[in-house]
Structures are given as C-alpha cells and as structure tokens.
Coordinates of N, CA and C and ligand atoms in Angstrom, one line a residue:
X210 N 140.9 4.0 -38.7 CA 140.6 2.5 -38.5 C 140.1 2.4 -37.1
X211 N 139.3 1.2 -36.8 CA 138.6 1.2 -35.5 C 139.7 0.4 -34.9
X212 N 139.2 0.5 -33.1 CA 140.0 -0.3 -32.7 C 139.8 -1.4 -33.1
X213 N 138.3 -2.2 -32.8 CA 138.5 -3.5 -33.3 C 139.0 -4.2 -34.7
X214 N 139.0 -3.1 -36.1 CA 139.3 -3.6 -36.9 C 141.7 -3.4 -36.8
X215 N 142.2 -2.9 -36.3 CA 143.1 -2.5 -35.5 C 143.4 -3.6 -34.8
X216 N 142.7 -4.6 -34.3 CA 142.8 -5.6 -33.0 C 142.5 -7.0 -34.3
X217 N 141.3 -6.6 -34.9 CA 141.8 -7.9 -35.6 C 142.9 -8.2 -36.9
X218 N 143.3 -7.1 -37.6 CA 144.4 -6.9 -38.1 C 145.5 -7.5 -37.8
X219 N 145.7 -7.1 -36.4 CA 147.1 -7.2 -35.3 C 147.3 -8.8 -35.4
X220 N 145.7 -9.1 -34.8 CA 145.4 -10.7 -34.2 C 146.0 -11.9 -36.0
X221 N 145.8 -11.0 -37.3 CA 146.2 -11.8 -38.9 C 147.2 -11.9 -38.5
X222 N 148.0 -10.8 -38.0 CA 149.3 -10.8 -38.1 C 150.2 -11.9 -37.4
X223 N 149.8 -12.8 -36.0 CA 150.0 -13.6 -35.9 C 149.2 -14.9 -36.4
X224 N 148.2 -15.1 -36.7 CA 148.1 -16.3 -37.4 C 149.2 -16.5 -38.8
X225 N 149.1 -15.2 -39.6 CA 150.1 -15.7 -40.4 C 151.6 -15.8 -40.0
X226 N 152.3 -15.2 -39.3 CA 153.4 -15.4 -38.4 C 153.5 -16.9 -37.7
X227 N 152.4 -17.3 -37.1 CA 152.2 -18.9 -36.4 C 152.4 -19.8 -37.7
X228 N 151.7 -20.0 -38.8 CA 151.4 -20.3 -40.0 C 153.2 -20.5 -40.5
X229 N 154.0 -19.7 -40.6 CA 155.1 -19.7 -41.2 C 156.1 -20.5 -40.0
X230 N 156.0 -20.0 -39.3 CA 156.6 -21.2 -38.0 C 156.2 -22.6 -38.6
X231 N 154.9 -22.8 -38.4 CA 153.9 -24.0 -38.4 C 154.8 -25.0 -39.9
X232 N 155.2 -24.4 -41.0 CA 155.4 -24.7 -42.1 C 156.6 -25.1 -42.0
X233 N 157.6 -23.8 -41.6 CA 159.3 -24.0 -41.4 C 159.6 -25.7 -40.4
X234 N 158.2 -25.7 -39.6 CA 158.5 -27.1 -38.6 C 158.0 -28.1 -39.9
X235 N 157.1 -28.0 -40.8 CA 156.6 -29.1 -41.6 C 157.8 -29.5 -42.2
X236 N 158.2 -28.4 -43.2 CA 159.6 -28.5 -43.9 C 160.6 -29.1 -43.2
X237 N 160.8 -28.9 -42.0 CA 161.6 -29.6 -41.5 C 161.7 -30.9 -41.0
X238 N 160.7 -31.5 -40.8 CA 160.5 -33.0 -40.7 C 160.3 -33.5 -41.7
X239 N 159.8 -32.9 -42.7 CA 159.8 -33.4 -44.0 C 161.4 -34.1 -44.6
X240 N 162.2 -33.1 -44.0 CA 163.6 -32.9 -44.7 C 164.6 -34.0 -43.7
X241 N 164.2 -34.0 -42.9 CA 164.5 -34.8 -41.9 C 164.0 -36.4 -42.5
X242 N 162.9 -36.6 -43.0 CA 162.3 -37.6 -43.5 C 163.0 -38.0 -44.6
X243 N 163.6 -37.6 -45.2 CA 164.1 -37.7 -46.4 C 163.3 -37.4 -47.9
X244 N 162.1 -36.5 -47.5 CA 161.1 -36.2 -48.4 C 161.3 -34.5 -49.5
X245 N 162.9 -34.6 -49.7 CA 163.2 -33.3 -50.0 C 162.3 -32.5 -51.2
X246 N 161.1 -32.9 -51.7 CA 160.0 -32.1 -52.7 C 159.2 -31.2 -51.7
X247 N 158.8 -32.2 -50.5 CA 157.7 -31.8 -50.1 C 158.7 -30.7 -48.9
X248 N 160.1 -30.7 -48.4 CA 160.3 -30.1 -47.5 C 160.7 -28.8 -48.5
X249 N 161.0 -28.9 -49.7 CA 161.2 -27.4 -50.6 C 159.9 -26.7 -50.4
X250 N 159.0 -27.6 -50.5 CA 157.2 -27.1 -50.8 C 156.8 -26.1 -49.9
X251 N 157.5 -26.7 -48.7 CA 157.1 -26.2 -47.3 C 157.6 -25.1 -46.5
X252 N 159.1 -25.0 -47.0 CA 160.2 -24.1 -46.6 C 159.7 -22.9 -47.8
X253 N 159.1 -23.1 -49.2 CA 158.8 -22.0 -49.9 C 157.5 -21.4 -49.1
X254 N 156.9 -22.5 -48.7 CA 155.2 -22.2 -48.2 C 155.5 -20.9 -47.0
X255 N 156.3 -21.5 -46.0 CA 156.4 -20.7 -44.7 C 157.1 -19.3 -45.4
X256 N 157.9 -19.3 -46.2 CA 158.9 -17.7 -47.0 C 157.1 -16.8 -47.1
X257 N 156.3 -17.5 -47.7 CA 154.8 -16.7 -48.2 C 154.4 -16.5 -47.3
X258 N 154.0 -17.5 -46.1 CA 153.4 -16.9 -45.0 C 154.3 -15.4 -44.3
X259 N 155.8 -15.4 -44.1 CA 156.5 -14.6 -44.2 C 155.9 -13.2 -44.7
X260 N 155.9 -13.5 -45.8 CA 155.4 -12.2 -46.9 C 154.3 -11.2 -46.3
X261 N 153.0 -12.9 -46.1 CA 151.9 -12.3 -45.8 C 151.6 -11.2 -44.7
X262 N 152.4 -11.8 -43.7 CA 152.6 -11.4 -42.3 C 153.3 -9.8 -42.4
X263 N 154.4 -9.9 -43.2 CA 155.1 -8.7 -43.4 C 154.3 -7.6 -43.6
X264 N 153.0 -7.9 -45.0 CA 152.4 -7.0 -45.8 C 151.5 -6.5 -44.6
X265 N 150.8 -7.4 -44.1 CA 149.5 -6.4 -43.1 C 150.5 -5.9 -41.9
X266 N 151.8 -5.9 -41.6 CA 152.2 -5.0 -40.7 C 152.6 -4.0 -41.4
X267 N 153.4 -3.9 -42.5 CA 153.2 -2.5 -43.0 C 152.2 -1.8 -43.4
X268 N 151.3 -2.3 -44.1 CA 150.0 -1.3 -43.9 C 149.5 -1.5 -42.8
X269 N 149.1 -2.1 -41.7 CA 148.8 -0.9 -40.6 C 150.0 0.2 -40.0
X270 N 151.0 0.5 -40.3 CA 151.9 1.0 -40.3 C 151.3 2.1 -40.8
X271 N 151.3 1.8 -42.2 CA 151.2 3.2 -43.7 C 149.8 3.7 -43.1
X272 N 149.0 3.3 -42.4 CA 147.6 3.9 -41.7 C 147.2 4.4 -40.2
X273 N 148.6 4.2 -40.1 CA 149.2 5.0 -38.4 C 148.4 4.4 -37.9
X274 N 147.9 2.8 -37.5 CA 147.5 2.3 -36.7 C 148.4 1.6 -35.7
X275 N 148.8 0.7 -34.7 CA 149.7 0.4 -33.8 C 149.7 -1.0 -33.9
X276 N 151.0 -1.1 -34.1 CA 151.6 -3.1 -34.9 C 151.9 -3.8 -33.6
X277 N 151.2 -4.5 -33.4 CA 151.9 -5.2 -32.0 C 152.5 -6.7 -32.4
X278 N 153.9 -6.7 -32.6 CA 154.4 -8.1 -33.1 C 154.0 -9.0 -32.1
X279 N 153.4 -10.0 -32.1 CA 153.1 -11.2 -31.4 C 154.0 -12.0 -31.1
X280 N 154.0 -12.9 -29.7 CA 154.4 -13.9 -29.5 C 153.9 -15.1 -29.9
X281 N 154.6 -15.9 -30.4 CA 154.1 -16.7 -31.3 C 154.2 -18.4 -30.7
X282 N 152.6 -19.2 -31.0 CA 152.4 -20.8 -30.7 C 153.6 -21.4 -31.0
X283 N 153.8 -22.4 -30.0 CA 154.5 -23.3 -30.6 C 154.2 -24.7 -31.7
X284 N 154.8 -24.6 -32.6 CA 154.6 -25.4 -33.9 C 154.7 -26.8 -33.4
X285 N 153.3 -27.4 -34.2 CA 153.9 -29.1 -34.2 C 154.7 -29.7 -35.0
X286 N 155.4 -30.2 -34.8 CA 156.6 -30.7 -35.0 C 157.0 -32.5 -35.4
X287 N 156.0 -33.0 -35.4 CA 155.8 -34.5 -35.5 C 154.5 -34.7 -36.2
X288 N 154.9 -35.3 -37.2 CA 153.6 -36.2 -37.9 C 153.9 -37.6 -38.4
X289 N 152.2 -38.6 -37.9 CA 152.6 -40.0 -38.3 C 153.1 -40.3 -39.6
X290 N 152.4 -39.1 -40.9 CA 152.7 -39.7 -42.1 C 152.7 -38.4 -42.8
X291 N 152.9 -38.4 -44.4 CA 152.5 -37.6 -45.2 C 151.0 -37.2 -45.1
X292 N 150.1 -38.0 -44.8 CA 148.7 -37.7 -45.5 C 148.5 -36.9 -43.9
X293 N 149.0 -36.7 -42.6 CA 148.9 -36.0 -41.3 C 149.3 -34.8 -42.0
X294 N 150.8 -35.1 -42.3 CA 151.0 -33.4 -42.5 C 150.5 -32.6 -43.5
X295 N 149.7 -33.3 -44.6 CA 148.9 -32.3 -45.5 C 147.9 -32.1 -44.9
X296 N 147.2 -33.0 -44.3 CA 145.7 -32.6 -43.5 C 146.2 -31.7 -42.6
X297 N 146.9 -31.7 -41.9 CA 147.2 -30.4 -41.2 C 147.5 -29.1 -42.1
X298 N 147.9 -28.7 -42.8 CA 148.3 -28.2 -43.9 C 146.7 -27.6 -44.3
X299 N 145.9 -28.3 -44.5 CA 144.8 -27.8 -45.0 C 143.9 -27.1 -43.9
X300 N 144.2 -27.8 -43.1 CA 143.4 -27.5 -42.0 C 143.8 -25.5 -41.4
X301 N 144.9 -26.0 -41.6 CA 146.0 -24.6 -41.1 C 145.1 -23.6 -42.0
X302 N 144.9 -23.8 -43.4 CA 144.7 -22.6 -44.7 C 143.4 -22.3 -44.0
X303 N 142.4 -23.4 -44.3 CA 140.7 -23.3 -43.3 C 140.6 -22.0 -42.4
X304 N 141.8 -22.2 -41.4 CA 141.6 -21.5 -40.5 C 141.8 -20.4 -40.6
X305 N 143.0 -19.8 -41.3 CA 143.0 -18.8 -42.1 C 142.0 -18.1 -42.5
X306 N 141.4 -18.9 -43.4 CA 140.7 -18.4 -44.4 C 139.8 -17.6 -43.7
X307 N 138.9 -18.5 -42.9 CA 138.0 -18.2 -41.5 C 138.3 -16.7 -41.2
X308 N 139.4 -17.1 -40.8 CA 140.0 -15.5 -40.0 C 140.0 -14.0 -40.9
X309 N 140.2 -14.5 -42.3 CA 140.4 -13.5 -43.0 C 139.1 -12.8 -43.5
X310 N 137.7 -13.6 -43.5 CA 136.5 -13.4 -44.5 C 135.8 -12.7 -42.4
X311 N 136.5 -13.4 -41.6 CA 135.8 -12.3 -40.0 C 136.4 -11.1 -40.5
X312 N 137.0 -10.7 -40.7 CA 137.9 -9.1 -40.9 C 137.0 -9.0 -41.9
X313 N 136.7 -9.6 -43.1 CA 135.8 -8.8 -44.6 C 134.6 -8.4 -44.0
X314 N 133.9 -9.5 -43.2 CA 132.6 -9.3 -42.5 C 132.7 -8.0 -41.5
X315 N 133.7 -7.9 -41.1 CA 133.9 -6.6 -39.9 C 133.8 -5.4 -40.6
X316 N 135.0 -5.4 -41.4 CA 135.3 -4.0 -42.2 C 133.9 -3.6 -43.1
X317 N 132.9 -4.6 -43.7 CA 131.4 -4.2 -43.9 C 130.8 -3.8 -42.7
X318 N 130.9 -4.4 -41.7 CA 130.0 -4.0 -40.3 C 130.4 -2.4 -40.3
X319 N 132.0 -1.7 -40.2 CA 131.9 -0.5 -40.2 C 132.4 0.2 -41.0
X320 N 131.8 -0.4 -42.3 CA 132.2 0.7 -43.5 C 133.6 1.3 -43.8
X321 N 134.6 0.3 -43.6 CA 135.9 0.8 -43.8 C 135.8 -0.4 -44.9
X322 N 135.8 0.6 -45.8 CA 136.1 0.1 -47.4 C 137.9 0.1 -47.6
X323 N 138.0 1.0 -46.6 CA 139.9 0.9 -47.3 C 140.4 -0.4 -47.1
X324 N 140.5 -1.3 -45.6 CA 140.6 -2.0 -45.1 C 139.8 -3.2 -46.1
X325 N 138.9 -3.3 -46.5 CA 138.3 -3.9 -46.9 C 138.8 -4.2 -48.5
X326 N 139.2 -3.5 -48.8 CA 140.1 -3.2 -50.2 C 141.5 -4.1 -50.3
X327 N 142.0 -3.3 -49.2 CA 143.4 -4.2 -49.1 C 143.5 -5.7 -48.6
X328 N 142.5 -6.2 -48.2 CA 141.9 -8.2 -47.0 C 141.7 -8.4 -49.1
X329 N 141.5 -7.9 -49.8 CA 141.2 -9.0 -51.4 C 142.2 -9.6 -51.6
X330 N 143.5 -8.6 -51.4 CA 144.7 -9.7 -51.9 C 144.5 -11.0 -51.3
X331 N 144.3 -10.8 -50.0 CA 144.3 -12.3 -49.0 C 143.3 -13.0 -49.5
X332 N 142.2 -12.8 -50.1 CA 141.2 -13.5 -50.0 C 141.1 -14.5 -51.0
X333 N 141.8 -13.9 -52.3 CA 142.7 -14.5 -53.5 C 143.7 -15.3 -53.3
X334 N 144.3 -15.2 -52.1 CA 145.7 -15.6 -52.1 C 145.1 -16.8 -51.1
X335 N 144.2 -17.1 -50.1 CA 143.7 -18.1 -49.8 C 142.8 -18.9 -50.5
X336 N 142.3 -18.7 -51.4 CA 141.7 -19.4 -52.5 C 142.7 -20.7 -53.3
X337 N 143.7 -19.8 -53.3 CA 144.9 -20.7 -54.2 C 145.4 -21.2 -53.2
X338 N 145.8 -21.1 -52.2 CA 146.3 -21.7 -51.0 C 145.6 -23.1 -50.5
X339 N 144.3 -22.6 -50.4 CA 143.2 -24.3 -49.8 C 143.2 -24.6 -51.1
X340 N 143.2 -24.4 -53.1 CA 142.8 -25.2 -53.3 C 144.4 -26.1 -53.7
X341 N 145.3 -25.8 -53.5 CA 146.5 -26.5 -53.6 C 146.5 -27.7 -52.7
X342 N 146.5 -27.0 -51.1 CA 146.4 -27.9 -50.4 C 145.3 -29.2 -50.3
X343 N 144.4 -28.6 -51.1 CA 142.9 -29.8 -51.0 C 143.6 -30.6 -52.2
X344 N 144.0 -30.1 -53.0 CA 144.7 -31.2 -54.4 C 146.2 -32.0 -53.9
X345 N 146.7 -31.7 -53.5 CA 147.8 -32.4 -53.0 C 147.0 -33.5 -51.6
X346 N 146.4 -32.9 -50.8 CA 145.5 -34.2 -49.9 C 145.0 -35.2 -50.8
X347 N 144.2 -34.8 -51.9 CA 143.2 -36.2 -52.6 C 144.5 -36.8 -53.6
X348 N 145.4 -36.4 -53.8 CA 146.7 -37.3 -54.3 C 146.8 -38.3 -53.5
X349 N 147.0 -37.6 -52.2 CA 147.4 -38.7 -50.9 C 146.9 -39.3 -50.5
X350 N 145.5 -39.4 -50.7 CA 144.3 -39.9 -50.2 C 144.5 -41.5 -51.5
X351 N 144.6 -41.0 -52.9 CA 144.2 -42.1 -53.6 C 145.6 -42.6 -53.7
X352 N 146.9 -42.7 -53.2 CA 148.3 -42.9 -53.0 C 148.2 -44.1 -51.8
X353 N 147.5 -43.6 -50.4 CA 147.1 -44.2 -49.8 C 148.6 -44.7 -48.6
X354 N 148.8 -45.4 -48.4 CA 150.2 -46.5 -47.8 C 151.6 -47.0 -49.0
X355 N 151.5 -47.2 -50.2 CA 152.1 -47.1 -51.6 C 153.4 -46.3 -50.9
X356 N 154.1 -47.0 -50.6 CA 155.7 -46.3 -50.8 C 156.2 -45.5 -51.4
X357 N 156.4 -46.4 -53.2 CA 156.7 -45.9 -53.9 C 155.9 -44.5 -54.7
X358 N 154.5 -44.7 -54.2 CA 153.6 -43.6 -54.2 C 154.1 -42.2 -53.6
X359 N 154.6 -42.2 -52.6 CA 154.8 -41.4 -51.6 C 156.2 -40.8 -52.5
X360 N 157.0 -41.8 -53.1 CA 158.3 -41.5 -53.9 C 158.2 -40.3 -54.8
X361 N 156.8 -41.1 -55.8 CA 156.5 -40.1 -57.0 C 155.8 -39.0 -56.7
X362 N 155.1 -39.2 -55.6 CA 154.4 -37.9 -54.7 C 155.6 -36.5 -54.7
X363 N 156.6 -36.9 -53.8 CA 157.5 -36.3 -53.3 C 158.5 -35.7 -54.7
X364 N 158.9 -36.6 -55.8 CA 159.6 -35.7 -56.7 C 158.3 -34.6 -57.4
X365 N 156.8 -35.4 -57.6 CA 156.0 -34.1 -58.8 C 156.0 -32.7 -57.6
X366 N 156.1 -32.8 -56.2 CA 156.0 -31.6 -56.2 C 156.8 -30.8 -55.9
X367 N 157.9 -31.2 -56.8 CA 158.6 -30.1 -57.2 C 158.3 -29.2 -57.8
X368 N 157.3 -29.9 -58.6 CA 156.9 -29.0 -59.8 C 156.2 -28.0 -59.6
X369 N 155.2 -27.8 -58.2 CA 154.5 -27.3 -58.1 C 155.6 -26.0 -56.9
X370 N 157.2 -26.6 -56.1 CA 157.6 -25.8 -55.9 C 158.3 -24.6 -57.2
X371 N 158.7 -25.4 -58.2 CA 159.3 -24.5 -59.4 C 158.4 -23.1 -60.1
X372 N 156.9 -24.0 -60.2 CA 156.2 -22.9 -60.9 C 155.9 -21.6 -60.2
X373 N 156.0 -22.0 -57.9 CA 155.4 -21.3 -57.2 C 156.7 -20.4 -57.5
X374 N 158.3 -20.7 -57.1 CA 159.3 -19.6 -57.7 C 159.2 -18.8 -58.4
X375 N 158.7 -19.6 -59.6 CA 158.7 -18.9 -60.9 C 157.8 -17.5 -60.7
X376 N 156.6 -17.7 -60.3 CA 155.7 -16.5 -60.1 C 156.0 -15.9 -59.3
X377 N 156.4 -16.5 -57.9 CA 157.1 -14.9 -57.3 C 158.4 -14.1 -57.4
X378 N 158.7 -14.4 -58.7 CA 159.8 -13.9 -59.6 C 159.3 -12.7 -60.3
X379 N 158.5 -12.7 -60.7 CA 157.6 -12.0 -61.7 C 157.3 -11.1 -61.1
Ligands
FEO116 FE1 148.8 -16.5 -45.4 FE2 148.2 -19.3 -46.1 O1 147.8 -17.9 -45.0

C-alpha cells in the first residue's frame, strides 16, 4: 500500500469515527427532545458508523499498514429543529461519500486494486445511507412546522429503525 493511499485510509478512519460521535450527539438531543424514534434512528446510525470505522482499521491492520487512531472533532450538539438535524445528517453522508469515491479515484491513480476492492463495500453502504437520509429530509420538508407531523414522523421511523436491526442480524 502507498503511503498516500495508507494516509488517506487512516484520514476514513476518522471521518467515520467523527461521524459516530456526530450521531451519538444527534441521538442524544433527539432523546433529550422527547423524539424517542428518531433518537433510536440515530443511536443505531452512530453503532454503524462504529462498524464502519472498526472495518478499515482492521484491514489496514490485515495489510501491515500503520493505524493511527485519531483524535476526534467535537460534535454539534444543538439543533433548531428536526428538519436542522436531518439536513445535517445528510450533509454529514455527502461528505462521506466525497471522501470515500477520493480514495476510489486514488487507488485507480496507483493501481491498487486490493484497496480498491475492499472501498465497494463503502461505496454501497453510502448509497443506502444518503439515499435514507435524502427520504427522511423530503418527509420533513413536506411535514414542514405541523407538530403533530413531527409526532407521526417520529413513531414511522421506527420502522425504518426495526428493519435496519433486522438486517444487521442477518
Ligand atoms: Fe460510514 Fe455513513 O458513513
């Protein structure tokens, strides 16, 4: 592995690490709000980021390259509304995503197909990620200020916490 692809590996490793922070704080004002769907949503969302974070340090591990756990941003912690904290939310995946298709672009620049092999999981797993987040935003968008909107917002996505269980059961 090169260094740079080595350096930007390292560098995933804290965005998804920041990312899981970033969520555990969402989940938590969520929960604090009294919004207990969306704070399950979020506390499951950050467990993934978790995951993600875990997986590319042990493969650079499994390829004797050198894991440098990061220190990690501090999370925002305050939002005006639901439709703040999903646009943030989406915005978060964006950047992600961004970061993940620089490393696809890299690993073609120097023909490390291994590397390049293993960034598909992610690239799949951000797909589903922005487009959850983009569908839960245009809920909130056509919900708007509606209270009771925000009510029935808050119990359907449980549903979408249950099915996410369900599959990482499997
Ligand atoms: Fe692992 Fe949603 O970025």
């Amino acid at each position: 592995m090169t260094t740079s692809i080595e350096k930007l590996l390292n560098d995933q490793v804290k965005y998804e690490a920041n990312a899981s922070m970033q969520y555990l704080a969402m989940a938590s004002w969520a929960d604090e709000k009294g919004y207990n769907g969306v704070a399950d949503f979020f506390y499951l969302q950050s467990e993934e980021e978790r995951l993600h974070m875990t997986k590319l340090v042990k493969f650079i591990n499994e390829r004797s390259a050198k894991v440098i756990i990061p220190e990690l941003s501090k999370p925002k912690s305050d939002f005006e509304s639901l439709n703040q904290l999903f646009e943030f939310f989406l915005e978060s995946e964006v950047f992600v995503t961004q970061q993940i298709n620089h490393i696809i672009f890299e690993c073609l620049q120097h023909k490390d197909y291994n590397v390049h092999n293993f960034m598909q999981w992610y690239v799949t797993e951000q797909l589903e990620e922005e487009a959850v987040a983009k569908t839960l935003l245009d809920k909130l968008m056509i919900i708007g200020d509606d209270k009771s909107g925000h009510y029935l917002f808050d119990r359907d996505i449980n549903m979408i916490v249950t099915a996410n269980a369900d599959t990482n059961q499997e």
